Coordinates of C-alpha atoms in Angstrom, one line a residue:
M1 CA 0.6 11.6 -29.0
A2 CA 0.4 8.4 -31.0
Q3 CA -1.1 6.1 -29.7
S4 CA 0.6 4.0 -27.3
E5 CA 2.0 7.4 -25.7
F6 CA -2.0 8.0 -25.0
D7 CA -2.9 4.7 -23.8
R8 CA 0.6 5.4 -21.0
A9 CA -1.4 9.1 -20.2
V10 CA -3.9 7.3 -19.5
Q11 CA -3.2 4.5 -17.3
D12 CA -0.9 7.4 -14.8
A13 CA -4.0 9.4 -15.1
C14 CA -5.9 6.2 -13.4
E15 CA -2.5 4.9 -11.4
S16 CA -2.0 8.5 -9.6
A17 CA -6.2 9.2 -8.5
L18 CA -5.3 5.9 -7.1
V19 CA -3.0 6.6 -5.2
A20 CA -4.1 10.0 -4.2
V21 CA -7.4 8.4 -3.1
G22 CA -4.4 5.7 -0.7
F23 CA -3.6 3.0 -2.8
K24 CA 0.1 2.3 -3.2
R25 CA 2.0 2.2 -6.6
L26 CA 4.5 -0.7 -5.8
R27 CA 5.9 -0.2 -9.6
R28 CA 4.0 0.3 -12.6
S29 CA 0.8 -1.5 -13.2
T30 CA 0.6 -2.8 -10.1
I31 CA -1.8 -0.8 -7.2
I32 CA -2.3 -2.1 -3.8
W33 CA -4.2 -1.3 -0.8
E34 CA -2.0 -3.2 2.4
I35 CA -4.9 -4.5 4.2
S36 CA -2.6 -6.4 6.2
E37 CA 0.5 -8.0 6.2
K38 CA -0.8 -11.2 4.5
F39 CA -4.0 -9.4 2.5
W40 CA -3.8 -7.0 0.0
G41 CA -6.2 -5.2 -1.6
W42 CA -5.1 -4.9 -5.5
V43 CA -6.7 -3.7 -8.8
G44 CA -5.9 -3.8 -12.4
L45 CA -6.1 -1.4 -15.5
N46 CA -7.4 -3.5 -19.0
R47 CA -7.3 -0.9 -20.9
G48 CA -9.0 -1.7 -24.6
N49 CA -7.2 1.8 -27.5
H50 CA -9.9 2.7 -29.7
G51 CA -8.1 5.3 -32.4
D52 CA -8.2 8.3 -30.1
M53 CA -10.5 7.0 -26.6
V54 CA -9.1 3.8 -24.1
R55 CA -11.4 2.0 -22.5
V56 CA -10.4 1.3 -19.1
N57 CA -12.1 -1.8 -17.0
P58 CA -10.7 -1.6 -14.5
F59 CA -10.8 -5.7 -11.6
I60 CA -10.8 -5.7 -8.3
G61 CA -9.9 -8.3 -6.2
I62 CA -7.4 -9.6 -2.9
H63 CA -3.2 -10.3 -3.6
A64 CA -2.5 -13.2 -0.9
V65 CA 1.0 -12.5 -0.1
D66 CA 2.2 -16.1 1.6
L67 CA -0.2 -17.7 -0.7
M68 CA 0.7 -16.4 -3.8
K69 CA 4.6 -17.0 -2.4
L70 CA 3.4 -20.3 -1.8
C71 CA 2.1 -20.9 -5.9
D72 CA 5.5 -19.1 -6.4
Q73 CA 7.8 -21.5 -4.7
L74 CA 5.9 -24.6 -5.7
D75 CA 5.7 -23.3 -9.4
E76 CA 9.5 -23.0 -9.0
S77 CA 9.2 -18.9 -10.1
K78 CA 10.4 -15.9 -9.2
Y79 CA 7.6 -13.9 -6.5
S80 CA 6.7 -10.7 -7.6
K81 CA 4.9 -8.5 -4.6
G82 CA 1.7 -7.7 -6.0
A83 CA 1.5 -7.9 -9.4
Y84 CA -0.8 -10.9 -10.3
A85 CA -4.3 -10.8 -8.0
T86 CA -5.2 -14.3 -6.1
Y87 CA -8.4 -13.7 -6.9
A88 CA -10.3 -10.9 -8.7
I89 CA -13.9 -9.9 -10.3
H90 CA -14.2 -6.6 -12.4
L91 CA -16.3 -3.4 -10.8
G92 CA -18.8 -4.1 -12.6
E93 CA -20.1 -6.9 -10.9
I94 CA -20.4 -5.1 -8.3
L95 CA -21.4 -1.6 -9.9
P96 CA -23.2 -2.2 -12.9
D97 CA -25.4 1.2 -13.2
E98 CA -21.4 3.2 -13.4
L99 CA -20.9 4.6 -16.4
V100 CA -18.0 3.2 -18.0
F101 CA -14.6 4.7 -18.5
E102 CA -13.7 6.3 -21.4
F103 CA -10.4 8.7 -21.8
H104 CA -11.2 10.5 -25.3
K105 CA -7.6 12.8 -26.4
G106 CA -7.8 16.6 -26.6
R107 CA -9.8 16.3 -22.9
D108 CA -8.6 16.2 -19.6
L109 CA -7.8 13.1 -18.1
S110 CA -7.7 13.5 -14.7
H111 CA -12.1 14.3 -14.3
D112 CA -12.1 10.4 -15.5
A113 CA -9.3 9.0 -14.0
E114 CA -11.1 10.5 -10.2
R115 CA -14.4 8.9 -11.0
L116 CA -13.0 5.7 -11.3
A117 CA -10.4 5.9 -8.1
K118 CA -13.9 7.0 -6.1
C119 CA -15.8 3.4 -7.0
V120 CA -12.4 2.0 -6.8
A121 CA -12.2 3.1 -3.2
D122 CA -15.6 3.3 -2.2
A123 CA -17.6 -0.3 -3.3
G124 CA -14.5 -1.7 -5.2
L125 CA -12.3 -1.4 -1.1
T126 CA -15.1 -3.2 0.5
Y127 CA -15.4 -6.0 -1.4
M128 CA -11.7 -6.2 -1.0
R129 CA -11.6 -6.0 2.5
S130 CA -14.3 -8.9 2.5
I131 CA -12.8 -11.8 1.0
A132 CA -9.7 -10.6 2.4
D133 CA -9.7 -14.7 4.2
Y134 CA -9.3 -17.9 3.7
D135 CA -12.2 -19.4 4.5
V136 CA -14.2 -17.1 1.9
L137 CA -11.3 -17.9 -1.0
I138 CA -11.3 -21.6 -0.8
P139 CA -15.3 -21.8 -1.9
L140 CA -13.9 -18.9 -4.6
F141 CA -11.3 -21.1 -5.8
K142 CA -13.5 -24.3 -5.5
E143 CA -16.2 -23.2 -7.6
F144 CA -12.8 -22.3 -10.3
I145 CA -10.9 -25.7 -10.1
P146 CA -12.7 -26.8 -13.4
T147 CA -11.8 -24.1 -15.3
L148 CA -7.4 -24.4 -14.4
G149 CA -6.3 -21.2 -14.9
G150 CA -3.7 -21.1 -11.6
Y151 CA -7.1 -21.6 -9.1
P152 CA -6.2 -25.7 -8.5
E153 CA -2.4 -24.4 -7.0
R154 CA -4.2 -21.8 -5.4
Y155 CA -7.0 -24.2 -3.7
V156 CA -4.4 -25.9 -2.1
A157 CA -2.1 -23.3 -0.6
A158 CA -5.3 -21.8 0.7
L159 CA -5.9 -24.9 2.7
Q160 CA -2.4 -25.5 3.4
L161 CA -2.2 -21.5 5.0
S162 CA -5.2 -22.4 6.8
G163 CA -3.5 -25.4 9.1
K164 CA -6.4 -28.0 6.1
H165 CA -3.6 -29.9 6.0
A166 CA -4.5 -33.6 5.6
E167 CA -7.8 -32.4 2.5
A168 CA -4.9 -30.0 0.7
R169 CA -2.8 -33.5 0.5
E170 CA -5.8 -35.7 0.1
F171 CA -6.9 -33.0 -3.0
V172 CA -3.3 -33.3 -4.6
L173 CA -3.2 -37.1 -4.0
N174 CA -6.5 -37.9 -6.2
S175 CA -7.0 -34.6 -8.8
L176 CA -3.0 -33.1 -8.9
N177 CA -1.0 -35.9 -9.4
K178 CA -0.3 -37.7 -12.7
D179 CA -3.2 -39.7 -12.5
G180 CA -5.4 -37.3 -11.4
E181 CA -8.1 -36.0 -14.1
L182 CA -6.8 -32.2 -13.6
A183 CA -3.6 -33.3 -14.6
R184 CA -4.5 -35.1 -17.9
I185 CA -6.1 -32.5 -19.4
S186 CA -3.6 -29.7 -18.2
N187 CA 0.1 -28.7 -18.9
G188 CA 3.2 -29.9 -17.1
S189 CA 2.9 -27.3 -14.7
I190 CA 0.3 -28.8 -12.2
L191 CA 2.1 -31.7 -12.3
K192 CA 5.4 -30.0 -10.6
F193 CA 3.6 -28.5 -8.8
A194 CA 1.6 -31.0 -7.0
D195 CA 4.9 -33.4 -6.9
N196 CA 7.0 -30.1 -5.0
F197 CA 4.0 -30.1 -2.5
L198 CA 4.2 -32.7 -1.6
K199 CA 7.7 -33.1 -1.1
L200 CA 7.8 -30.1 0.6
T201 CA 4.7 -31.6 2.5
E202 CA 6.3 -35.1 3.6
L203 CA 8.9 -33.5 5.1
E204 CA 6.7 -31.7 7.1
L205 CA 4.8 -35.4 8.2
H206 CA 8.8 -36.0 9.4

């Protein structure tokens, strides 16, 4: 079995095991749990290929539907249901003693896939539910604003969607516009986001 085929078989085994414990597979590589209409639990299966072995590093987090739609609207991008995490951490951060998830050619893949799914469904889902709230996500985003990576935009969107309109607009005006410190160290996407946000909120003010 070619390496790419084995990697695909590992992915399929893990995704099938997650579906078996209640997760939904929207499409290949897109696994969610519908906590509510606005918040979906999200699972990412980062894989490392090591010859006859594939190591899976699960990431767990949240996909905030309205927030991601707003960010894509302001970025002028097409929204894809559940494709990206709004916020995620490595499963090892909440289960540091859990063994690694390694899949070897020639061995039954289902055992470790089911163990992975159980960990995600138990501790992982508890974590997902704990952050399915804008008031929880806002300080998490704020902590990572200096790293960019979409966090400034998600911070603004979370403020806006949670009713903190003035705070969101002030942050955009002070940090994301053409003279703001974040705009100076980022690519042009932040400027486009900021400009579209200000246009949108101007319409809402009138």
